[in-house]
PDB file of C-alpha atoms and ligand atoms in Angstrom:
ATOM      1  CA  MET A  19       0.056  -0.122  -0.045  1.00  0.00           C
ATOM      2  CA  ARG A  20       1.187   3.588  -0.534  1.00  0.00           C
ATOM      3  CA  PRO A  21       1.239   6.058   1.640  1.00  0.00           C
ATOM      4  CA  ASP A  22      -1.838   7.920  -0.195  1.00  0.00           C
ATOM      5  CA  ASP A  23      -4.084   4.963  -0.147  1.00  0.00           C
ATOM      6  CA  LEU A  24      -4.151   5.150   3.499  1.00  0.00           C
ATOM      7  CA  ASN A  25      -7.624   5.455   4.858  1.00  0.00           C
ATOM      8  CA  VAL A  26      -9.825   4.636   7.980  1.00  0.00           C
ATOM      9  CA  LYS A  27     -13.018   3.779   8.570  1.00  0.00           C
ATOM     10  CA  ILE A  28     -14.957   5.043  11.976  1.00  0.00           C
ATOM     11  CA  LEU A  29     -18.070   3.395  12.661  1.00  0.00           C
ATOM     12  CA  GLY A  30     -20.332   5.322  15.232  1.00  0.00           C
ATOM     13  CA  ILE A  31     -22.784   3.472  17.356  1.00  0.00           C
ATOM     14  CA  VAL A  32     -25.671   4.850  19.031  1.00  0.00           C
ATOM     15  CA  GLY A  33     -27.203   3.189  22.057  1.00  0.00           C
ATOM     16  CA  THR A  34     -30.828   4.782  23.117  1.00  0.00           C
ATOM     17  CA  PRO A  35     -34.507   4.202  22.537  1.00  0.00           C
ATOM     18  CA  ILE A  36     -34.772   8.025  21.045  1.00  0.00           C
ATOM     19  CA  LYS A  37     -34.286   8.293  17.252  1.00  0.00           C
ATOM     20  CA  ASP A  38     -33.039  11.583  16.355  1.00  0.00           C
ATOM     21  CA  GLY A  39     -32.609  13.139  19.586  1.00  0.00           C
ATOM     22  CA  ASN A  40     -29.506  14.720  21.330  1.00  0.00           C
ATOM     23  CA  CYS A  41     -27.641  11.480  21.497  1.00  0.00           C
ATOM     24  CA  GLN A  42     -27.679  10.933  17.730  1.00  0.00           C
ATOM     25  CA  TYR A  43     -27.324  14.459  17.182  1.00  0.00           C
ATOM     26  CA  PHE A  44     -23.852  14.338  19.453  1.00  0.00           C
ATOM     27  CA  LEU A  45     -22.728  11.229  17.435  1.00  0.00           C
ATOM     28  CA  GLU A  46     -23.241  12.977  14.018  1.00  0.00           C
ATOM     29  CA  ARG A  47     -21.178  15.947  14.727  1.00  0.00           C
ATOM     30  CA  ALA A  48     -18.445  13.433  15.994  1.00  0.00           C
ATOM     31  CA  LEU A  49     -18.262  11.880  12.998  1.00  0.00           C
ATOM     32  CA  GLN A  50     -17.993  14.913  10.936  1.00  0.00           C
ATOM     33  CA  ALA A  51     -15.266  16.181  12.969  1.00  0.00           C
ATOM     34  CA  ALA A  52     -13.650  12.652  12.914  1.00  0.00           C
ATOM     35  CA  GLU A  53     -13.872  13.320   9.142  1.00  0.00           C
ATOM     36  CA  SER A  54     -12.111  16.651   8.940  1.00  0.00           C
ATOM     37  CA  VAL A  55      -8.886  15.048   9.951  1.00  0.00           C
ATOM     38  CA  GLY A  56      -8.771  13.810   6.479  1.00  0.00           C
ATOM     39  CA  ARG A  57      -8.725  10.297   4.823  1.00  0.00           C
ATOM     40  CA  VAL A  58     -11.644   9.324   7.024  1.00  0.00           C
ATOM     41  CA  THR A  59     -14.931   7.744   6.272  1.00  0.00           C
ATOM     42  CA  THR A  60     -17.719   7.165   8.467  1.00  0.00           C
ATOM     43  CA  GLU A  61     -20.706   5.109   9.342  1.00  0.00           C
ATOM     44  CA  LEU A  62     -23.313   5.860  12.097  1.00  0.00           C
ATOM     45  CA  ILE A  63     -25.674   2.710  13.032  1.00  0.00           C
ATOM     46  CA  HIS A  64     -28.565   3.018  15.526  1.00  0.00           C
ATOM     47  CA  LEU A  65     -29.025  -0.053  17.458  1.00  0.00           C
ATOM     48  CA  ARG A  66     -32.628   1.014  18.016  1.00  0.00           C
ATOM     49  CA  ASP A  67     -32.693  -0.262  13.716  1.00  0.00           C
ATOM     50  CA  TYR A  68     -31.569  -3.518  14.908  1.00  0.00           C
ATOM     51  CA  ARG A  69     -33.210  -6.666  16.422  1.00  0.00           C
ATOM     52  CA  ILE A  70     -30.520  -7.416  19.249  1.00  0.00           C
ATOM     53  CA  GLU A  71     -31.285 -10.324  22.102  1.00  0.00           C
ATOM     54  CA  TYR A  72     -30.038 -10.329  25.142  1.00  0.00           C
ATOM     55  CA  CYS A  73     -26.744 -12.473  25.711  1.00  0.00           C
ATOM     56  CA  ALA A  74     -27.874 -15.984  26.978  1.00  0.00           C
ATOM     57  CA  GLY A  75     -24.640 -16.511  28.976  1.00  0.00           C
ATOM     58  CA  CYS A  76     -24.380 -19.634  27.116  1.00  0.00           C
ATOM     59  CA  GLU A  77     -20.739 -19.283  26.634  1.00  0.00           C
ATOM     60  CA  SER A  78     -20.792 -20.943  23.233  1.00  0.00           C
ATOM     61  CA  CYS A  79     -18.623 -18.123  21.555  1.00  0.00           C
ATOM     62  CA  LEU A  80     -16.147 -18.463  24.848  1.00  0.00           C
ATOM     63  CA  ARG A  81     -15.997 -22.760  23.855  1.00  0.00           C
ATOM     64  CA  ARG A  82     -15.450 -21.837  20.260  1.00  0.00           C
ATOM     65  CA  VAL A  83     -12.373 -19.664  20.658  1.00  0.00           C
ATOM     66  CA  HIS A  84     -10.798 -21.841  23.490  1.00  0.00           C
ATOM     67  CA  LYS A  85     -10.968 -24.502  20.428  1.00  0.00           C
ATOM     68  CA  ILE A  86      -9.554 -22.946  17.930  1.00  0.00           C
ATOM     69  CA  GLN A  87      -6.741 -21.802  20.016  1.00  0.00           C
ATOM     70  CA  LYS A  88      -6.461 -25.597  20.912  1.00  0.00           C
ATOM     71  CA  GLN A  89      -5.807 -26.172  17.303  1.00  0.00           C
ATOM     72  CA  VAL A  90      -4.020 -22.832  16.573  1.00  0.00           C
ATOM     73  CA  GLY A  91      -1.987 -22.334  19.798  1.00  0.00           C
ATOM     74  CA  LEU A  92      -2.204 -19.946  22.193  1.00  0.00           C
ATOM     75  CA  ASP A  93       0.206 -17.129  20.850  1.00  0.00           C
ATOM     76  CA  VAL A  94      -1.652 -17.015  17.542  1.00  0.00           C
ATOM     77  CA  ILE A  95      -3.458 -13.530  18.446  1.00  0.00           C
ATOM     78  CA  PRO A  96      -6.203 -12.318  17.258  1.00  0.00           C
ATOM     79  CA  VAL A  97      -7.863 -16.033  17.686  1.00  0.00           C
ATOM     80  CA  PRO A  98      -8.710 -16.719  14.176  1.00  0.00           C
ATOM     81  CA  VAL A  99     -12.570 -16.812  14.354  1.00  0.00           C
ATOM     82  CA  LYS A 100     -13.668 -16.822  10.706  1.00  0.00           C
ATOM     83  CA  GLY A 101     -17.330 -14.689  11.077  1.00  0.00           C
ATOM     84  CA  TYR A 102     -19.815 -14.592  13.216  1.00  0.00           C
ATOM     85  CA  ASN A 103     -19.417 -16.352  16.721  1.00  0.00           C
ATOM     86  CA  CYS A 104     -22.502 -16.179  18.745  1.00  0.00           C
ATOM     87  CA  SER A 105     -25.272 -18.969  19.025  1.00  0.00           C
ATOM     88  CA  ILE A 106     -27.875 -16.057  19.055  1.00  0.00           C
ATOM     89  CA  LYS A 107     -28.717 -15.495  15.321  1.00  0.00           C
ATOM     90  CA  ASP A 108     -30.094 -12.029  15.279  1.00  0.00           C
ATOM     91  CA  ASP A 109     -28.693  -8.443  13.366  1.00  0.00           C
ATOM     92  CA  MET A 110     -25.431  -8.840  15.656  1.00  0.00           C
ATOM     93  CA  GLU A 111     -24.214 -10.493  13.143  1.00  0.00           C
ATOM     94  CA  ILE A 112     -24.800  -7.536  11.092  1.00  0.00           C
ATOM     95  CA  ILE A 113     -23.135  -5.274  13.981  1.00  0.00           C
ATOM     96  CA  HIS A 114     -20.098  -7.781  14.489  1.00  0.00           C
ATOM     97  CA  LYS A 115     -18.908  -7.532  10.643  1.00  0.00           C
ATOM     98  CA  LYS A 116     -19.339  -3.814  10.434  1.00  0.00           C
ATOM     99  CA  MET A 117     -16.958  -3.727  14.126  1.00  0.00           C
ATOM    100  CA  LEU A 118     -14.856  -5.940  12.394  1.00  0.00           C
ATOM    101  CA  GLU A 119     -14.399  -3.927   9.233  1.00  0.00           C
ATOM    102  CA  ALA A 120     -14.055  -0.580  10.855  1.00  0.00           C
ATOM    103  CA  ASP A 121     -10.826   1.070  12.234  1.00  0.00           C
ATOM    104  CA  GLY A 122     -12.549   2.921  14.887  1.00  0.00           C
ATOM    105  CA  ILE A 123     -15.598   3.052  16.811  1.00  0.00           C
ATOM    106  CA  LEU A 124     -17.308   5.961  18.699  1.00  0.00           C
ATOM    107  CA  LEU A 125     -19.849   4.465  21.229  1.00  0.00           C
ATOM    108  CA  ALA A 126     -22.582   7.323  22.008  1.00  0.00           C
ATOM    109  CA  ALA A 127     -25.119   6.505  24.685  1.00  0.00           C
ATOM    110  CA  PRO A 128     -27.440   8.762  26.865  1.00  0.00           C
ATOM    111  CA  VAL A 129     -26.676   8.736  30.430  1.00  0.00           C
ATOM    112  CA  TYR A 130     -30.009   6.667  31.932  1.00  0.00           C
ATOM    113  CA  ILE A 131     -30.251   6.618  36.202  1.00  0.00           C
ATOM    114  CA  ALA A 132     -26.597   7.536  36.753  1.00  0.00           C
ATOM    115  CA  THR A 133     -25.060   4.981  34.055  1.00  0.00           C
ATOM    116  CA  ILE A 134     -25.997   3.333  30.190  1.00  0.00           C
ATOM    117  CA  PRO A 135     -29.447   2.919  29.200  1.00  0.00           C
ATOM    118  CA  GLY A 136     -30.123  -0.779  28.542  1.00  0.00           C
ATOM    119  CA  GLN A 137     -30.229  -0.989  24.913  1.00  0.00           C
ATOM    120  CA  MET A 138     -26.281  -0.100  25.091  1.00  0.00           C
ATOM    121  CA  LYS A 139     -25.409  -2.617  27.509  1.00  0.00           C
ATOM    122  CA  THR A 140     -27.344  -5.572  25.849  1.00  0.00           C
ATOM    123  CA  PHE A 141     -25.284  -4.873  22.683  1.00  0.00           C
ATOM    124  CA  ILE A 142     -22.141  -4.543  24.788  1.00  0.00           C
ATOM    125  CA  ASP A 143     -23.110  -8.144  26.355  1.00  0.00           C
ATOM    126  CA  ARG A 144     -23.504  -9.515  22.785  1.00  0.00           C
ATOM    127  CA  CYS A 145     -19.595  -8.622  22.004  1.00  0.00           C
ATOM    128  CA  ARG A 146     -18.476 -11.050  24.229  1.00  0.00           C
ATOM    129  CA  THR A 147     -16.467 -12.990  21.653  1.00  0.00           C
ATOM    130  CA  PHE A 148     -14.049 -10.157  21.365  1.00  0.00           C
ATOM    131  CA  VAL A 149     -12.885 -10.449  24.909  1.00  0.00           C
ATOM    132  CA  HIS A 150     -11.570 -13.265  23.961  1.00  0.00           C
ATOM    133  CA  ASP A 151     -10.571 -13.617  20.613  1.00  0.00           C
ATOM    134  CA  LEU A 152      -9.149  -9.924  20.338  1.00  0.00           C
ATOM    135  CA  ARG A 153     -10.024  -9.515  16.677  1.00  0.00           C
ATOM    136  CA  LEU A 154     -10.723  -5.925  17.205  1.00  0.00           C
ATOM    137  CA  ARG A 155      -7.262  -5.335  18.735  1.00  0.00           C
ATOM    138  CA  ASP A 156      -5.633  -3.169  16.209  1.00  0.00           C
ATOM    139  CA  LYS A 157      -8.748  -0.550  16.461  1.00  0.00           C
ATOM    140  CA  VAL A 158      -9.263   2.196  18.343  1.00  0.00           C
ATOM    141  CA  ALA A 159     -12.227   3.763  20.463  1.00  0.00           C
ATOM    142  CA  ALA A 160     -13.594   6.424  22.355  1.00  0.00           C
ATOM    143  CA  PRO A 161     -16.873   6.883  24.505  1.00  0.00           C
ATOM    144  CA  LEU A 162     -19.579   9.766  24.107  1.00  0.00           C
ATOM    145  CA  THR A 163     -22.563  10.884  26.551  1.00  0.00           C
ATOM    146  CA  VAL A 164     -25.578  13.370  27.023  1.00  0.00           C
ATOM    147  CA  ALA A 165     -27.303  13.598  30.332  1.00  0.00           C
ATOM    148  CA  PHE A 166     -29.414  16.563  31.252  1.00  0.00           C
ATOM    149  CA  PHE A 167     -27.355  17.566  34.572  1.00  0.00           C
ATOM    150  CA  ARG A 168     -23.718  18.377  34.401  1.00  0.00           C
ATOM    151  CA  ASN A 169     -23.002  15.729  37.526  1.00  0.00           C
ATOM    152  CA  ALA A 170     -25.132  13.150  37.449  1.00  0.00           C
ATOM    153  CA  GLY A 171     -23.938  10.040  35.792  1.00  0.00           C
ATOM    154  CA  SER A 172     -22.108  11.076  33.180  1.00  0.00           C
ATOM    155  CA  ASP A 173     -18.724   9.876  34.204  1.00  0.00           C
ATOM    156  CA  THR A 174     -20.190   6.898  35.269  1.00  0.00           C
ATOM    157  CA  ALA A 175     -21.325   6.334  31.571  1.00  0.00           C
ATOM    158  CA  LEU A 176     -18.076   7.008  30.076  1.00  0.00           C
ATOM    159  CA  GLN A 177     -16.385   4.501  32.405  1.00  0.00           C
ATOM    160  CA  ALA A 178     -18.871   2.149  31.442  1.00  0.00           C
ATOM    161  CA  MET A 179     -18.240   2.166  28.096  1.00  0.00           C
ATOM    162  CA  ALA A 180     -14.530   2.884  27.741  1.00  0.00           C
ATOM    163  CA  LEU A 181     -14.130   0.003  30.312  1.00  0.00           C
ATOM    164  CA  SER A 182     -16.058  -2.565  28.138  1.00  0.00           C
ATOM    165  CA  LEU A 183     -14.534  -1.083  24.847  1.00  0.00           C
ATOM    166  CA  LEU A 184     -11.028  -2.217  26.650  1.00  0.00           C
ATOM    167  CA  ALA A 185     -12.415  -5.505  27.618  1.00  0.00           C
ATOM    168  CA  MET A 186     -13.094  -6.084  23.810  1.00  0.00           C
ATOM    169  CA  GLY A 187      -9.253  -5.443  23.278  1.00  0.00           C
ATOM    170  CA  LEU A 188     -10.132  -1.802  21.543  1.00  0.00           C
ATOM    171  CA  ASN A 189      -7.464   0.850  22.488  1.00  0.00           C
ATOM    172  CA  VAL A 190      -9.267   3.631  24.120  1.00  0.00           C
ATOM    173  CA  VAL A 191      -7.037   6.988  23.001  1.00  0.00           C
ATOM    174  CA  SER A 192      -9.413   9.507  25.194  1.00  0.00           C
ATOM    175  CA  PHE A 193     -11.591  10.073  27.865  1.00  0.00           C
ATOM    176  CA  GLY A 194     -14.215  10.612  25.468  1.00  0.00           C
ATOM    177  CA  ALA A 195     -16.584  13.456  25.818  1.00  0.00           C
ATOM    178  CA  SER A 196     -19.887  13.904  27.734  1.00  0.00           C
ATOM    179  CA  ALA A 197     -22.494  16.787  27.235  1.00  0.00           C
ATOM    180  CA  VAL A 198     -25.737  18.244  28.606  1.00  0.00           C
ATOM    181  CA  SER A 199     -28.881  18.491  26.967  1.00  0.00           C
ATOM    182  CA  THR A 200     -30.324  21.193  29.453  1.00  0.00           C
ATOM    183  CA  LYS A 201     -29.483  25.139  30.091  1.00  0.00           C
ATOM    184  CA  GLU A 202     -25.955  24.816  31.874  1.00  0.00           C
ATOM    185  CA  GLY A 203     -26.492  21.190  32.982  1.00  0.00           C
ATOM    186  CA  LEU A 204     -29.060  22.226  35.602  1.00  0.00           C
ATOM    187  CA  GLY A 205     -31.628  20.300  34.345  1.00  0.00           C
ATOM    188  CA  ILE A 206     -33.559  23.434  32.940  1.00  0.00           C
ATOM    189  CA  PRO A 207     -35.129  22.392  29.418  1.00  0.00           C
ATOM    190  CA  ILE A 208     -33.819  24.889  26.680  1.00  0.00           C
ATOM    191  CA  ARG A 209     -36.905  25.804  24.566  1.00  0.00           C
ATOM    192  CA  ASP A 210     -36.852  26.442  20.692  1.00  0.00           C
ATOM    193  CA  THR A 211     -34.078  24.392  20.214  1.00  0.00           C
ATOM    194  CA  ARG A 212     -34.183  20.868  18.563  1.00  0.00           C
ATOM    195  CA  PHE A 213     -30.964  19.876  19.559  1.00  0.00           C
ATOM    196  CA  ALA A 214     -30.041  21.414  23.201  1.00  0.00           C
ATOM    197  CA  VAL A 215     -26.877  19.391  23.451  1.00  0.00           C
ATOM    198  CA  LYS A 216     -25.360  21.966  20.978  1.00  0.00           C
ATOM    199  CA  GLU A 217     -25.547  24.812  23.139  1.00  0.00           C
ATOM    200  CA  ASP A 218     -23.106  23.339  25.271  1.00  0.00           C
ATOM    201  CA  LEU A 219     -20.459  25.158  23.837  1.00  0.00           C
ATOM    202  CA  ILE A 220     -17.788  22.769  26.226  1.00  0.00           C
ATOM    203  CA  GLY A 221     -19.273  19.858  25.717  1.00  0.00           C
ATOM    204  CA  MET A 222     -19.465  20.125  21.636  1.00  0.00           C
ATOM    205  CA  THR A 223     -15.825  21.071  21.730  1.00  0.00           C
ATOM    206  CA  LEU A 224     -14.487  18.329  24.060  1.00  0.00           C
ATOM    207  CA  MET A 225     -16.625  15.637  21.599  1.00  0.00           C
ATOM    208  CA  SER A 226     -14.583  17.036  18.802  1.00  0.00           C
ATOM    209  CA  MET A 227     -11.192  16.653  20.378  1.00  0.00           C
ATOM    210  CA  ALA A 228     -12.016  13.135  21.233  1.00  0.00           C
ATOM    211  CA  ALA A 229     -13.256  12.392  17.870  1.00  0.00           C
ATOM    212  CA  THR A 230     -10.537  13.630  16.120  1.00  0.00           C
ATOM    213  CA  GLN A 231      -8.166  12.211  18.463  1.00  0.00           C
ATOM    214  CA  VAL A 232      -9.935   8.549  17.615  1.00  0.00           C
ATOM    215  CA  ALA A 233      -9.240   9.678  14.100  1.00  0.00           C
ATOM    216  CA  ARG A 234      -5.816  10.248  14.047  1.00  0.00           C
ATOM    217  CA  SER A 235      -5.118   7.304  16.329  1.00  0.00           C
ATOM    218  CA  ALA A 236      -6.353   4.962  13.568  1.00  0.00           C
ATOM    219  CA  LEU A 237      -4.704   6.718  10.820  1.00  0.00           C
ATOM    220  CA  GLN A 238      -1.397   6.271  12.942  1.00  0.00           C
ATOM    221  CA  MET A 239      -2.572   2.551  14.233  1.00  0.00           C
ATOM    222  CA  LYS A 240      -3.381   1.616  10.632  1.00  0.00           C
ATOM    223  CA  ALA A 241       0.110   2.793   9.397  1.00  0.00           C
ATOM    224  CA  GLY A 242       2.098   1.327  11.817  1.00  0.00           C
ATOM    225  CA  ARG A 243       0.290  -2.116  10.966  1.00  0.00           C
ATOM    226  CA  ILE A 244       1.355  -1.675   7.546  1.00  0.00           C
ATOM    227  CA  ALA A 245       4.911  -0.968   8.637  1.00  0.00           C
ATOM    228  CA  MET A 246       5.127  -3.623  11.200  1.00  0.00           C
ATOM    229  CA  GLU A 247       3.459  -6.011   8.143  1.00  0.00           C
ATOM    230  CA  LYS A 248       5.814  -4.911   5.692  1.00  0.00           C
ATOM    231  CA  ALA A 249       9.028  -5.456   8.339  1.00  0.00           C
ATOM    232  CA  GLY A 250       7.796  -9.380   8.697  1.00  0.00           C
ATOM    233  CA  ILE A 251       6.966  -8.579  12.445  1.00  0.00           C
ATOM    234  CA  LEU A 252       3.176  -9.175  12.837  1.00  0.00           C
ATOM    235  CA  ALA A 253       2.503 -12.881  12.273  1.00  0.00           C
ATOM    236  CA  LYS A 254       3.045 -13.869  15.773  1.00  0.00           C
ATOM    237  CA  THR A 255       3.307 -11.532  18.566  1.00  0.00           C
ATOM    238  CA  GLY A 256       2.460 -10.690  22.044  1.00  0.00           C
ATOM    239  CA  GLY A 257       0.580 -14.399  22.561  1.00  0.00           C
ATOM    240  CA  TRP A 258      -0.311 -15.950  25.547  1.00  0.00           C
ATOM    241  CA  GLY A 259       1.662 -18.925  25.306  1.00  0.00           C
ATOM    242  CA  PRO A 260       4.477 -19.855  27.787  1.00  0.00           C
ATOM    243  CA  VAL A 261       8.094 -17.742  27.126  1.00  0.00           C
ATOM    244  CA  THR A 262      10.138 -20.139  25.301  1.00  0.00           C
ATOM    245  CA  GLY A 263      13.477 -17.376  24.332  1.00  0.00           C
ATOM    246  CA  ASP A 264      16.726 -18.067  25.198  1.00  0.00           C
TER     247      ASP A 264
HETATM  248  C1  FMN B  16     -34.820   6.482  32.122  1.00  0.00           C
HETATM  249  C2  FMN B  16     -34.298   7.817  32.438  1.00  0.00           C
HETATM  250  C3  FMN B  16     -33.252   8.162  33.147  1.00  0.00           C
HETATM  251  C4  FMN B  16     -32.444   9.352  33.051  1.00  0.00           C
HETATM  252  N1  FMN B  16     -31.736   9.203  34.114  1.00  0.00           N
HETATM  253  C5  FMN B  16     -30.732  10.435  34.059  1.00  0.00           C
HETATM  254  C6  FMN B  16     -29.788  10.530  35.121  1.00  0.00           C
HETATM  255  O1  FMN B  16     -29.303   9.824  35.611  1.00  0.00           O
HETATM  256  N2  FMN B  16     -28.806  11.631  34.678  1.00  0.00           N
HETATM  257  C7  FMN B  16     -29.051  12.721  34.046  1.00  0.00           C
HETATM  258  O2  FMN B  16     -28.149  13.786  34.084  1.00  0.00           O
HETATM  259  N3  FMN B  16     -29.889  12.613  33.077  1.00  0.00           N
HETATM  260  C8  FMN B  16     -30.537  11.492  33.085  1.00  0.00           C
HETATM  261  N4  FMN B  16     -31.637  11.659  32.085  1.00  0.00           N
HETATM  262  C9  FMN B  16     -31.873  12.183  30.855  1.00  0.00           C
HETATM  263  C10 FMN B  16     -31.121  11.968  29.765  1.00  0.00           C
HETATM  264  O3  FMN B  16     -29.783  11.712  29.703  1.00  0.00           O
HETATM  265  C11 FMN B  16     -31.188  13.371  28.638  1.00  0.00           C
HETATM  266  O4  FMN B  16     -32.611  13.618  28.370  1.00  0.00           O
HETATM  267  C12 FMN B  16     -30.470  13.125  27.665  1.00  0.00           C
HETATM  268  O5  FMN B  16     -30.397  14.150  26.781  1.00  0.00           O
HETATM  269  C13 FMN B  16     -31.268  12.035  26.629  1.00  0.00           C
HETATM  270  O6  FMN B  16     -30.431  11.669  25.178  1.00  0.00           O
HETATM  271  P1  FMN B  16     -31.619  12.114  24.063  1.00  0.00           P
HETATM  272  O7  FMN B  16     -31.851  13.228  23.810  1.00  0.00           O
HETATM  273  O8  FMN B  16     -30.775  11.197  22.871  1.00  0.00           O
HETATM  274  O9  FMN B  16     -32.496  11.170  24.002  1.00  0.00           O
HETATM  275  C14 FMN B  16     -32.578  10.147  31.728  1.00  0.00           C
HETATM  276  C15 FMN B  16     -33.502  10.168  30.886  1.00  0.00           C
HETATM  277  C16 FMN B  16     -34.321   9.069  31.496  1.00  0.00           C
HETATM  278  C17 FMN B  16     -35.262   8.829  29.961  1.00  0.00           C
END
């Protein structure tokens, strides 16, 4: 690949029951900011448009990962799982494919009772295969949230998403950003504005910083991976097997 061909895709995933709300607007603007870095294409998906069942806790994903590890060895990372690795046949298959194809992921959810809403958590639970197969390990990510109040759960929501992204093996490259959808974050509605979140200039600025950081890091990660491949040092690195060097 020539340097001119370097480009990345950032996938934005919004998890809230509300379509066209503040959270979706926040993510749309974040994807625009990411595109402004250049060589970046984006896609936004809303979890409400997909049929996503709860994780059944069957652990079939884990068993399949372990079975493949037995065949190929513990030092092969990511574990070469082919395709969709979940016993539940629903729209998560489409979303897993999009995640695997992306170079960066932005998760966006509102604060619901001091943390993330059920839609986002259900989606996260259904990503357990990635925790064990590390197929997302060369991707970058950051979380975004919108709340009524400045200080009523935004940090918890950001942490819940950031830690989940880390657990899935992604590289979280920013604290992310929180914004408020009420006047000064005091819970007072802003009338006559479709997307009140845009009045929160601090939140909008933090969001732009987080999104551009994700875009830049995705480009750097991809460039680095290409350089490593060229140098022939990517085949077997960082495995979980025993240290056998002399
Ligand atoms: C069930 C529910 C619980 C909420 N809990 C909180 C909360 O704990 N803290 C907060 O600041 N805002 C809370 N909110 C407000 C939302 O975070 C806020 O309205 C946000 O803008 C929603 O995003 P949306 O406009 O995309 O729907 C809650 C809203 C709902 C519907």
